[in-house]
PDB file of C-alpha atoms and ligand atoms in Angstrom:
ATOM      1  CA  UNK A  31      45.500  79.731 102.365  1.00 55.00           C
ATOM      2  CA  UNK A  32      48.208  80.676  99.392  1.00 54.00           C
ATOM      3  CA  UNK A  33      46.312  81.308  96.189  1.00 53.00           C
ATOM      4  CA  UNK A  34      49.266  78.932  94.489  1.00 55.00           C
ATOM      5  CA  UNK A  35      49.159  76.418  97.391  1.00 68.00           C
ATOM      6  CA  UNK A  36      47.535  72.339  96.291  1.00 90.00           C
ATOM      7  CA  UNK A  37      45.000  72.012  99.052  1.00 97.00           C
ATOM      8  CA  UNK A  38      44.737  68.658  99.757  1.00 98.00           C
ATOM      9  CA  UNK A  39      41.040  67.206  98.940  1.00 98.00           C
ATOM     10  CA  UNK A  40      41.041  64.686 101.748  1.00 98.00           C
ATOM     11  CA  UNK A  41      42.968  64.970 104.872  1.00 99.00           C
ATOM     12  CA  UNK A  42      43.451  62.120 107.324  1.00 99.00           C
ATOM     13  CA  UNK A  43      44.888  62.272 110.784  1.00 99.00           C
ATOM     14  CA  UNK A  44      46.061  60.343 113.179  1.00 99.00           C
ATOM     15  CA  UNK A  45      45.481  62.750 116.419  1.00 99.00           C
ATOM     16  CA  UNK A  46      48.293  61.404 118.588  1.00 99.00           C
ATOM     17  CA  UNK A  47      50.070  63.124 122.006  1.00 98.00           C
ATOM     18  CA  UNK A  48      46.909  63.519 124.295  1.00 98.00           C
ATOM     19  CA  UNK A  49      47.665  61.595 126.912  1.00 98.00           C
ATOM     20  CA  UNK A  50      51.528  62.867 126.957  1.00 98.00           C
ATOM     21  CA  UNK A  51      50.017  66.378 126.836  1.00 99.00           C
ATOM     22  CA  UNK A  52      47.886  66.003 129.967  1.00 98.00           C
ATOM     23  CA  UNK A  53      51.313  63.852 131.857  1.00 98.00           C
ATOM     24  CA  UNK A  54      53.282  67.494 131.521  1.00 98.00           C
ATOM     25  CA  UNK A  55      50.566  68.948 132.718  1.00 98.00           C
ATOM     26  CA  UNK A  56      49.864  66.300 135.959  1.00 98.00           C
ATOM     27  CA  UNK A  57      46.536  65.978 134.497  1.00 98.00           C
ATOM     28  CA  UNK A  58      44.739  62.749 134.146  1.00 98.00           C
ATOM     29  CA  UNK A  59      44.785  61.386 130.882  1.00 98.00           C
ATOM     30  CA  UNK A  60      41.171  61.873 130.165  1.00 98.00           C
ATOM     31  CA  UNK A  61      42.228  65.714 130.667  1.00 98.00           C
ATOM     32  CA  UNK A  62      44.711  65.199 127.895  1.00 98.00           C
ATOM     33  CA  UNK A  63      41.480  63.528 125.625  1.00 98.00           C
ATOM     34  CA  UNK A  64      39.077  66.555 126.198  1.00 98.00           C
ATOM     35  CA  UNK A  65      41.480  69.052 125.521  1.00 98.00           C
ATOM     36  CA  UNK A  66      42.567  67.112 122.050  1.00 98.00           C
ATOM     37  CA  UNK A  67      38.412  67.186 121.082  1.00 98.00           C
ATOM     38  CA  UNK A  68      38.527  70.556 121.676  1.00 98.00           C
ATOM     39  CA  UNK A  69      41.178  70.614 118.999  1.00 98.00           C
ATOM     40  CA  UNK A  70      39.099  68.140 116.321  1.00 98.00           C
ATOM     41  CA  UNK A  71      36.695  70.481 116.783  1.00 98.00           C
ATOM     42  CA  UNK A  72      38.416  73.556 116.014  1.00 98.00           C
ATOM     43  CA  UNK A  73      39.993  71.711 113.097  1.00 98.00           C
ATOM     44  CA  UNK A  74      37.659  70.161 111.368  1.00 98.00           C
ATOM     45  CA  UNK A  75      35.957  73.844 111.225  1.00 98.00           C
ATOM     46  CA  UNK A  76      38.753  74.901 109.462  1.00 98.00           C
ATOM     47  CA  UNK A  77      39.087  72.347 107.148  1.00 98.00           C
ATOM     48  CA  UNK A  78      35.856  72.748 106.052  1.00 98.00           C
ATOM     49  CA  UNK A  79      36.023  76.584 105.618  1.00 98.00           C
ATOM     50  CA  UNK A  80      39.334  76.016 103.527  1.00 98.00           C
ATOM     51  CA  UNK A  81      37.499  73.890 101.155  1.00 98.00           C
ATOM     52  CA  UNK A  82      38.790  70.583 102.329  1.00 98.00           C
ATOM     53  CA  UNK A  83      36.252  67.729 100.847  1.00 98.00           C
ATOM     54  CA  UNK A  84      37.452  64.643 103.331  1.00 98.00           C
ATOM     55  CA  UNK A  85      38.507  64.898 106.644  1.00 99.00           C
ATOM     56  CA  UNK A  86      39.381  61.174 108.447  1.00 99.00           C
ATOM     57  CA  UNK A  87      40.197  61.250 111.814  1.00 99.00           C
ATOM     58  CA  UNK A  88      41.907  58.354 113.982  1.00 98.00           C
ATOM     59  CA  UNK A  89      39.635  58.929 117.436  1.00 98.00           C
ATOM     60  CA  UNK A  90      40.109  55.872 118.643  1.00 98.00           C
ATOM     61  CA  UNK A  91      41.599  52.183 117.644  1.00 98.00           C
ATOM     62  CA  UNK A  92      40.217  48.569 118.291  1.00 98.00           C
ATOM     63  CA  UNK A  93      43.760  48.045 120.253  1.00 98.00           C
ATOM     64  CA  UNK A  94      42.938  51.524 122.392  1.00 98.00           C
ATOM     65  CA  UNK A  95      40.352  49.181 124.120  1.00 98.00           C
ATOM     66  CA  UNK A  96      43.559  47.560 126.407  1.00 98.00           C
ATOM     67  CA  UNK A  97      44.062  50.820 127.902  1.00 98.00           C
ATOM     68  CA  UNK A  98      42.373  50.812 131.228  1.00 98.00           C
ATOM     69  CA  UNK A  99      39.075  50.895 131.930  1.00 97.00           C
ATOM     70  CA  UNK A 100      39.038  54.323 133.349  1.00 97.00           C
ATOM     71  CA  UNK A 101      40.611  55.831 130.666  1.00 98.00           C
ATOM     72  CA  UNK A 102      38.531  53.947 127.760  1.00 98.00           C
ATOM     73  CA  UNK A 103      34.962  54.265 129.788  1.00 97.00           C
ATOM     74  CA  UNK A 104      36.423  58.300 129.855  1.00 98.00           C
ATOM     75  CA  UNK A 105      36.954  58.263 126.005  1.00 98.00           C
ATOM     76  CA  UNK A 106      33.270  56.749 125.321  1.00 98.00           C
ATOM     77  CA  UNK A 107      31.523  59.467 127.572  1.00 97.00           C
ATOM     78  CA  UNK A 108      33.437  62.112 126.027  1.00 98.00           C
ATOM     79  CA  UNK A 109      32.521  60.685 122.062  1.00 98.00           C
ATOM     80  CA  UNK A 110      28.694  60.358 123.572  1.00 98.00           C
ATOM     81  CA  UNK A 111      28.625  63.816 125.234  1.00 98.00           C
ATOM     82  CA  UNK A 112      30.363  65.589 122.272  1.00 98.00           C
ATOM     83  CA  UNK A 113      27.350  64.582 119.943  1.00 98.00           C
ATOM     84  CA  UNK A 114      25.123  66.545 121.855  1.00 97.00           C
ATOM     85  CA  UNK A 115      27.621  69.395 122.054  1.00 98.00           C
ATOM     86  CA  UNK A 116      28.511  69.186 118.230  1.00 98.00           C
ATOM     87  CA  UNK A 117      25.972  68.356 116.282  1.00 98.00           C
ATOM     88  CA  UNK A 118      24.274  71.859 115.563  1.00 98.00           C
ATOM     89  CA  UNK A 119      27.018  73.213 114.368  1.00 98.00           C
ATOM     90  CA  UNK A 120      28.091  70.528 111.841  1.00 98.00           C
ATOM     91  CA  UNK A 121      24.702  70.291 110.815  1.00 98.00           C
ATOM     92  CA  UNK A 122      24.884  74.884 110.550  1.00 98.00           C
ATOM     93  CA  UNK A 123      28.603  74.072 108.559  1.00 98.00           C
ATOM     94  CA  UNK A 124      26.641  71.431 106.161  1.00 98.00           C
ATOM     95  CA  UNK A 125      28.904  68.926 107.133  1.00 98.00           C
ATOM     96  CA  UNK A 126      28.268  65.416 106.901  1.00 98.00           C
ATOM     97  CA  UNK A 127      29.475  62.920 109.490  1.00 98.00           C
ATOM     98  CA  UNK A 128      30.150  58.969 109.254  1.00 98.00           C
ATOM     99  CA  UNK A 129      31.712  57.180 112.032  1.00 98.00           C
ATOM    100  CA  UNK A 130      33.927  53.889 110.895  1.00 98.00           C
ATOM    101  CA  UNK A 131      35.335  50.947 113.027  1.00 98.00           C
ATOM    102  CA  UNK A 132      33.529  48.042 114.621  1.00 97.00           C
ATOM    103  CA  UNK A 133      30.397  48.337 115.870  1.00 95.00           C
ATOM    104  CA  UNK A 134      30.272  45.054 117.686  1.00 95.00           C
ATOM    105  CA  UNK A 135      32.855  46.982 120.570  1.00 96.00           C
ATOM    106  CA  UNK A 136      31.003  50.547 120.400  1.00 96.00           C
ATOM    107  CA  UNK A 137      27.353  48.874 121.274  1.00 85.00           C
ATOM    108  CA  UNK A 138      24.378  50.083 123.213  1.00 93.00           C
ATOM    109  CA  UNK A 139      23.097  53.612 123.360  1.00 96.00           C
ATOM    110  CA  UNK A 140      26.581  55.270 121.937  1.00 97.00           C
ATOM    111  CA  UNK A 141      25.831  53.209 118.867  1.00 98.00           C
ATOM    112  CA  UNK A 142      22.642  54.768 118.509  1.00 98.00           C
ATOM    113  CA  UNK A 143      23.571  57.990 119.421  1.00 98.00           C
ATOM    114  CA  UNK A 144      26.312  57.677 116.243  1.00 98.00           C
ATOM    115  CA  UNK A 145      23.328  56.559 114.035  1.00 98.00           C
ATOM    116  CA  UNK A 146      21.058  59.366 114.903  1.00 98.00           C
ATOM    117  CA  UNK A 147      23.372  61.406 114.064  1.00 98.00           C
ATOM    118  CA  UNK A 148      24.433  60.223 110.870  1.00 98.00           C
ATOM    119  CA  UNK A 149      21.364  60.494 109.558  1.00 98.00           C
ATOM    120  CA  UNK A 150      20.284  63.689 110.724  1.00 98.00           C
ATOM    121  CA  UNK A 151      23.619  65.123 108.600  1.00 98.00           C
ATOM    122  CA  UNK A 152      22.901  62.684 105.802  1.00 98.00           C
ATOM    123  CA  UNK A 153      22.124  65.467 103.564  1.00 98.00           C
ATOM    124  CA  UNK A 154      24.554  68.330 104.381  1.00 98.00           C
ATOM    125  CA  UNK A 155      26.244  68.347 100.647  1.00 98.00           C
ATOM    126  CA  UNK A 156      29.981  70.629 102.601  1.00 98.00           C
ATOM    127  CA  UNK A 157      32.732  68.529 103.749  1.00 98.00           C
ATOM    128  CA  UNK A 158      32.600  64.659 104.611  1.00 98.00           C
ATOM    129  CA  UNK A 159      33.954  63.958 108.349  1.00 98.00           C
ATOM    130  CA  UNK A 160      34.994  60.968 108.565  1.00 98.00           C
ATOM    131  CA  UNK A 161      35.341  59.613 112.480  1.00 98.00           C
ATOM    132  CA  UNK A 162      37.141  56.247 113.041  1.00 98.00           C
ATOM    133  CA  UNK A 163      36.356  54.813 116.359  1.00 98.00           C
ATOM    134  CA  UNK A 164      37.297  51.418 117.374  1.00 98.00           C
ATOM    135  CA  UNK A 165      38.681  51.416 114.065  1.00 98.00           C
ATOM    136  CA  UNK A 166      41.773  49.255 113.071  1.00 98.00           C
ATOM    137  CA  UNK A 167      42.726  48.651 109.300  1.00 98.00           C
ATOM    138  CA  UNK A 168      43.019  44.610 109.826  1.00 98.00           C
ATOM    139  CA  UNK A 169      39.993  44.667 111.193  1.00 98.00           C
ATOM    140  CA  UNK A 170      38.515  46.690 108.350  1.00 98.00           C
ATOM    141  CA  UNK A 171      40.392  44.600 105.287  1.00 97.00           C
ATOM    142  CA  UNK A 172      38.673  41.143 108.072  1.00 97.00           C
ATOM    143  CA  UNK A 173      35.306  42.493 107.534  1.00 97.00           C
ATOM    144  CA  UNK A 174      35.339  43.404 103.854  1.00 96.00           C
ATOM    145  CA  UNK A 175      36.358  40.480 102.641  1.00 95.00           C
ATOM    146  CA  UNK A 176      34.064  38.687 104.944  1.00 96.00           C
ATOM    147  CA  UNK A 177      31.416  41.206 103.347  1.00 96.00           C
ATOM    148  CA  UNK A 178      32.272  40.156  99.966  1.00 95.00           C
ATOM    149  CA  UNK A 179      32.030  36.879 100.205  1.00 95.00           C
ATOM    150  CA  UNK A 180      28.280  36.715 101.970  1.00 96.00           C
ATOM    151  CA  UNK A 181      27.275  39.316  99.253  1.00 96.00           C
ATOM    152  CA  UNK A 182      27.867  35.850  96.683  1.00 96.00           C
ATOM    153  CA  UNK A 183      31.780  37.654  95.419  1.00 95.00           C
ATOM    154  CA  UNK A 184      34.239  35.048  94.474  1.00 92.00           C
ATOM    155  CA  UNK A 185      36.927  37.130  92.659  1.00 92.00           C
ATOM    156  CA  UNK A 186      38.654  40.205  94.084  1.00 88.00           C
ATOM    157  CA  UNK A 187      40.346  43.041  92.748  1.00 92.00           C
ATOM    158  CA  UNK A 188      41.368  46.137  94.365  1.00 92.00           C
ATOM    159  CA  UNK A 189      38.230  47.653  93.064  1.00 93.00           C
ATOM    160  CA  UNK A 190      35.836  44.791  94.519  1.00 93.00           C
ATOM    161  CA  UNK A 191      37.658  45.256  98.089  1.00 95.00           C
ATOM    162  CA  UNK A 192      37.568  48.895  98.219  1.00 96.00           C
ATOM    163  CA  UNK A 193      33.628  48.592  97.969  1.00 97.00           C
ATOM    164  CA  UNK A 194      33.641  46.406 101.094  1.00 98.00           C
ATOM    165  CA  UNK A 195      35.790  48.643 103.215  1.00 98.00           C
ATOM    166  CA  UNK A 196      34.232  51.251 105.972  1.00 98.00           C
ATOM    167  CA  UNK A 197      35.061  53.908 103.370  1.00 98.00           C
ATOM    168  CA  UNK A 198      33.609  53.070 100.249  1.00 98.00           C
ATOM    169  CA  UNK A 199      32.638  55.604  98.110  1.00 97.00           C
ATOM    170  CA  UNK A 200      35.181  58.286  99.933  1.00 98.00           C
ATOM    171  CA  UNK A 201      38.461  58.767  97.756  1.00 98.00           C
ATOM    172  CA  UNK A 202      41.794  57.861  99.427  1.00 98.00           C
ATOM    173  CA  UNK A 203      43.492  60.379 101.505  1.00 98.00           C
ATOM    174  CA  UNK A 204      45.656  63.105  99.992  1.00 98.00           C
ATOM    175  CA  UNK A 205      47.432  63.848 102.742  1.00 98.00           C
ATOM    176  CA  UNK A 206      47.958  61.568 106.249  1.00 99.00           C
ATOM    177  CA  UNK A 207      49.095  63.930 109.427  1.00 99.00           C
ATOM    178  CA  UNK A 208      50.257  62.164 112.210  1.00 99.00           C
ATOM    179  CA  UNK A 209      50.967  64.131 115.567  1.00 99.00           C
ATOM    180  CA  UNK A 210      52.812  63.433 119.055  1.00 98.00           C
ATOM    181  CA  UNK A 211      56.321  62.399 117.547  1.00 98.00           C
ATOM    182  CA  UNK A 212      55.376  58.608 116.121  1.00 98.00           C
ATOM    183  CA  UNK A 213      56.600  57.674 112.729  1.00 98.00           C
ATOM    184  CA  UNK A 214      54.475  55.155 112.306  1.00 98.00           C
ATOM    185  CA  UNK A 215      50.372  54.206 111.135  1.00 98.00           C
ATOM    186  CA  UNK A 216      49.094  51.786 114.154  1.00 98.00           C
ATOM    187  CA  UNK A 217      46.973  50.002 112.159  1.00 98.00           C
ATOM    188  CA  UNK A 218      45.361  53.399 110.246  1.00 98.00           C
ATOM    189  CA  UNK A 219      43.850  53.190 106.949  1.00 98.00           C
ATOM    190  CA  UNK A 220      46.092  50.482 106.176  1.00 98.00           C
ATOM    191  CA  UNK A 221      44.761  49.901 102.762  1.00 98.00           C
ATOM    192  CA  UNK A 222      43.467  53.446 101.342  1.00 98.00           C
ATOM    193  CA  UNK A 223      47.224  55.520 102.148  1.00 98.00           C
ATOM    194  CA  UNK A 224      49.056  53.239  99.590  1.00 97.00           C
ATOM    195  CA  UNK A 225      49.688  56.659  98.074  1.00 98.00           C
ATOM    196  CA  UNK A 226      48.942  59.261 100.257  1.00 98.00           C
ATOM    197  CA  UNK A 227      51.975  61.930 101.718  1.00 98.00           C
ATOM    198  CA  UNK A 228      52.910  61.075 104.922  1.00 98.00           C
ATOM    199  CA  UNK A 229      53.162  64.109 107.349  1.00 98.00           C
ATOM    200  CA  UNK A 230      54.663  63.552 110.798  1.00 98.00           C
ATOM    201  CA  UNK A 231      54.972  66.518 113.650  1.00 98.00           C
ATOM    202  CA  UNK A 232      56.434  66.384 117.103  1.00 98.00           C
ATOM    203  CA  UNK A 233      53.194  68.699 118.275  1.00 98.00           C
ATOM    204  CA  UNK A 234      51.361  66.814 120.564  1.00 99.00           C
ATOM    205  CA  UNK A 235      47.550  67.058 119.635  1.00 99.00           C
ATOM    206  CA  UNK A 236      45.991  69.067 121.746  1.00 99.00           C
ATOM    207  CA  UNK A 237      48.433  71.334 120.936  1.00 98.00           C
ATOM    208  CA  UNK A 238      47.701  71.444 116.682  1.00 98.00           C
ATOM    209  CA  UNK A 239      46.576  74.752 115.919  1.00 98.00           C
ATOM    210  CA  UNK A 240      45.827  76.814 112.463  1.00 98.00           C
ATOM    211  CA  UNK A 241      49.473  77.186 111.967  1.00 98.00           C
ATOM    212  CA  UNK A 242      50.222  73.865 113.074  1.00 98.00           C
ATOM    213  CA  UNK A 243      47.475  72.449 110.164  1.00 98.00           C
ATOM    214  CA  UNK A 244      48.642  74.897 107.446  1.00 98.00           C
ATOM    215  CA  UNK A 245      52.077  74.088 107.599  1.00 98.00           C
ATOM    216  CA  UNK A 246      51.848  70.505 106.963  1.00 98.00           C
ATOM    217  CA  UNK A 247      49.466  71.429 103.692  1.00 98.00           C
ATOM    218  CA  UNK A 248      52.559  73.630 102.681  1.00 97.00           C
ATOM    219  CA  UNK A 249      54.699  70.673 102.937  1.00 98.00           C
ATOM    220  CA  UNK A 250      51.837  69.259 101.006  1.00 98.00           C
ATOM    221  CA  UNK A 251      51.971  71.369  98.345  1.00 97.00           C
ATOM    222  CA  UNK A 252      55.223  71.127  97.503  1.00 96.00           C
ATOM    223  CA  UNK A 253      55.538  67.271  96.899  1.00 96.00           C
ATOM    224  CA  UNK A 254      55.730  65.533  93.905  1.00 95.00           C
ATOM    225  CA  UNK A 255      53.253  62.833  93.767  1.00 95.00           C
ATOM    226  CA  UNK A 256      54.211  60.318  90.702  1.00 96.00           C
ATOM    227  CA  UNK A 257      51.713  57.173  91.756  1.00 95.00           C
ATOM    228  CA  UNK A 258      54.348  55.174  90.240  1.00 95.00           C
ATOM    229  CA  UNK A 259      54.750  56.522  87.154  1.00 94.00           C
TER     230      UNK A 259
HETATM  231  C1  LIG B 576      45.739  59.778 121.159  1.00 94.17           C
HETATM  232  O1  LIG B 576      46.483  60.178 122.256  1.00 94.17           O
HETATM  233  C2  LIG B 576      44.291  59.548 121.517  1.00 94.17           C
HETATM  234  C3  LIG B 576      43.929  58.124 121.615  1.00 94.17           C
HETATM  235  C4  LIG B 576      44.704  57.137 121.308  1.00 94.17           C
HETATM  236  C5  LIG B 576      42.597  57.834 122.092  1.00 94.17           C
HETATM  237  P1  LIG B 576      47.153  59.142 123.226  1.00 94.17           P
HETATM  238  O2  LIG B 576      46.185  58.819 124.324  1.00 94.17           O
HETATM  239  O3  LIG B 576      47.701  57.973 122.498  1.00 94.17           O
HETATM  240  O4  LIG B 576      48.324  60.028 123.821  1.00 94.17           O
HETATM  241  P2  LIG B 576      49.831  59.588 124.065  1.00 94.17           P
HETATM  242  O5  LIG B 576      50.350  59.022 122.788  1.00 94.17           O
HETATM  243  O6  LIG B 576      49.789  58.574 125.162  1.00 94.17           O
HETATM  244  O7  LIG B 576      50.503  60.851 124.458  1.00 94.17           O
HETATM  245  C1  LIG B 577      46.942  55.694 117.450  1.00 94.17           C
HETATM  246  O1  LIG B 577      47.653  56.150 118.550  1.00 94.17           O
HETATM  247  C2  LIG B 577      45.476  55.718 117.742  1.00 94.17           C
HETATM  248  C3  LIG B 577      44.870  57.040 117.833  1.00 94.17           C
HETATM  249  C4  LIG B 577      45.474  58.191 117.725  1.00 94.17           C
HETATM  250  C5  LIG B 577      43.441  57.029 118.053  1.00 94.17           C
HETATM  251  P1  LIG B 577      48.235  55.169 119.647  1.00 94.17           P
HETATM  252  O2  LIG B 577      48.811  56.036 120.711  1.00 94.17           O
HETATM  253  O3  LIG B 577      47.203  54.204 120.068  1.00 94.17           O
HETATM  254  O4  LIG B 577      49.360  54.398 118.845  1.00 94.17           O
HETATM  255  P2  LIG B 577      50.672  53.686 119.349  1.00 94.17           P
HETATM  256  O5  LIG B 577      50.289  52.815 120.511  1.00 94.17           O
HETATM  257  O6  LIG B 577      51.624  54.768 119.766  1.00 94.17           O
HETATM  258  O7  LIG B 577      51.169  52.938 118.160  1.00 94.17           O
HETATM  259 MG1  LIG B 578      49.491  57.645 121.571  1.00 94.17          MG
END
């Protein structure tokens, strides 16, 4: 990290490209999936040790559930098996966790496996890490206002809706990194990156190193933001 370099104080990313990743490789996609935790991993580490305060990341969306069932069954063993591999050490890096999406499709013992976890890094004070999982920003904007409205609200501002949202209380992302090539959100924090920098790479995920992570915050750094003004 540049002394003179703006580090952005939350990060979101959309970890695209595993599945491509594992295709050049003639692995099964699920390949593709472990290898790009592997890379989470190894990134949120860093992002903590730079200082970064927020760190979303797109794991998995409420329209990855029409993949097949292989492939999505493979995804939830690998989220329930990495809590048992990763929890010490975000708990030894003071980092707190939340998972975000809809709980009604995660269910049963993953669900509670989530939970435990939360609230055994509930009071780490380091980086938030943010994990969305069967997460889609209509969905999320649905169930806020839905929120709102059994909690007695009858009058919404942006203010009253952010409150209702998954991420409430977590400030909107700096800076959103998309990998694999798309230029485009699929259905990603649709309300909170009204004015985050977009950052796109061709890197397929599993393949987003250090270098790979500190040259988009370059890019960061030298943007203008002006929020309108
Ligand atoms: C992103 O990689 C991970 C998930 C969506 C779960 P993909 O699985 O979308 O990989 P590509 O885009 O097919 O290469
Ligand atoms: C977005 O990637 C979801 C995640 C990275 C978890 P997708 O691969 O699902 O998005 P599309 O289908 O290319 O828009
Ligand atoms: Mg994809």
């Amino acid at each position: 990290m540049k002394d003179n370099q703006t580090l952005p104080g939350h990060i979101a990313v959309i970890m695209d490209g595993n599945g491509r990743w594992a295709g050049k490789r003639l692995l099964p996609r699920t390949a593709g999936h472990a290898a790009g935790l592997k890379r989470f991993a190894e990134i949120a580490e860093i992002c903590s040790d730079i200082g970064v305060k927020y760190l979303t990341v797109y794991a998995f969306s409420t329209e990855n559930i029409n993949r097949s069932a292989e492939e999505v069954s493979g995804l939830f063993s690998l989220a329930y098996n990495a809590i048992d591999t990763y929890i010490e050490k975000l708990l030894k890096k003071n980092i707190r966790a939340k998972v975000i999406g809809d709980v009604s499709m995660i269910g049963g013992p993953l669900l509670q496996k989530i939970r435990a976890a939360e609230q055994k890094l509930k009071d780490c004070t380091g980086m938030t890490l943010c994990i969305a999982f069967c997460y889609g920003g209509r969905h999320e904007l649905a169930q806020a206002v839905n929120a709102a409205v059994s909690a007695g609200e009858r009058e919404f501002d942006d203010e009253t809706i952010g409150r209702y949202l998954y991420t409430a209380g977590i400030p909107d992302p700096d800076l959103l990194i998309r990998t694999g090539g798309e230029k485009r959100l699929s259905n990603f924090l649709l309300y909170q990156c009204a004015y985050s920098e977009l950052y796109f790479c061709d890197t397929l995920w599993p393949d987003f190193g250090r270098s790979e992570l500190m040259a988009a915050i370059e890019d960061y750094s030298k943007r203008k933001r002006r929020f309108g003004r």
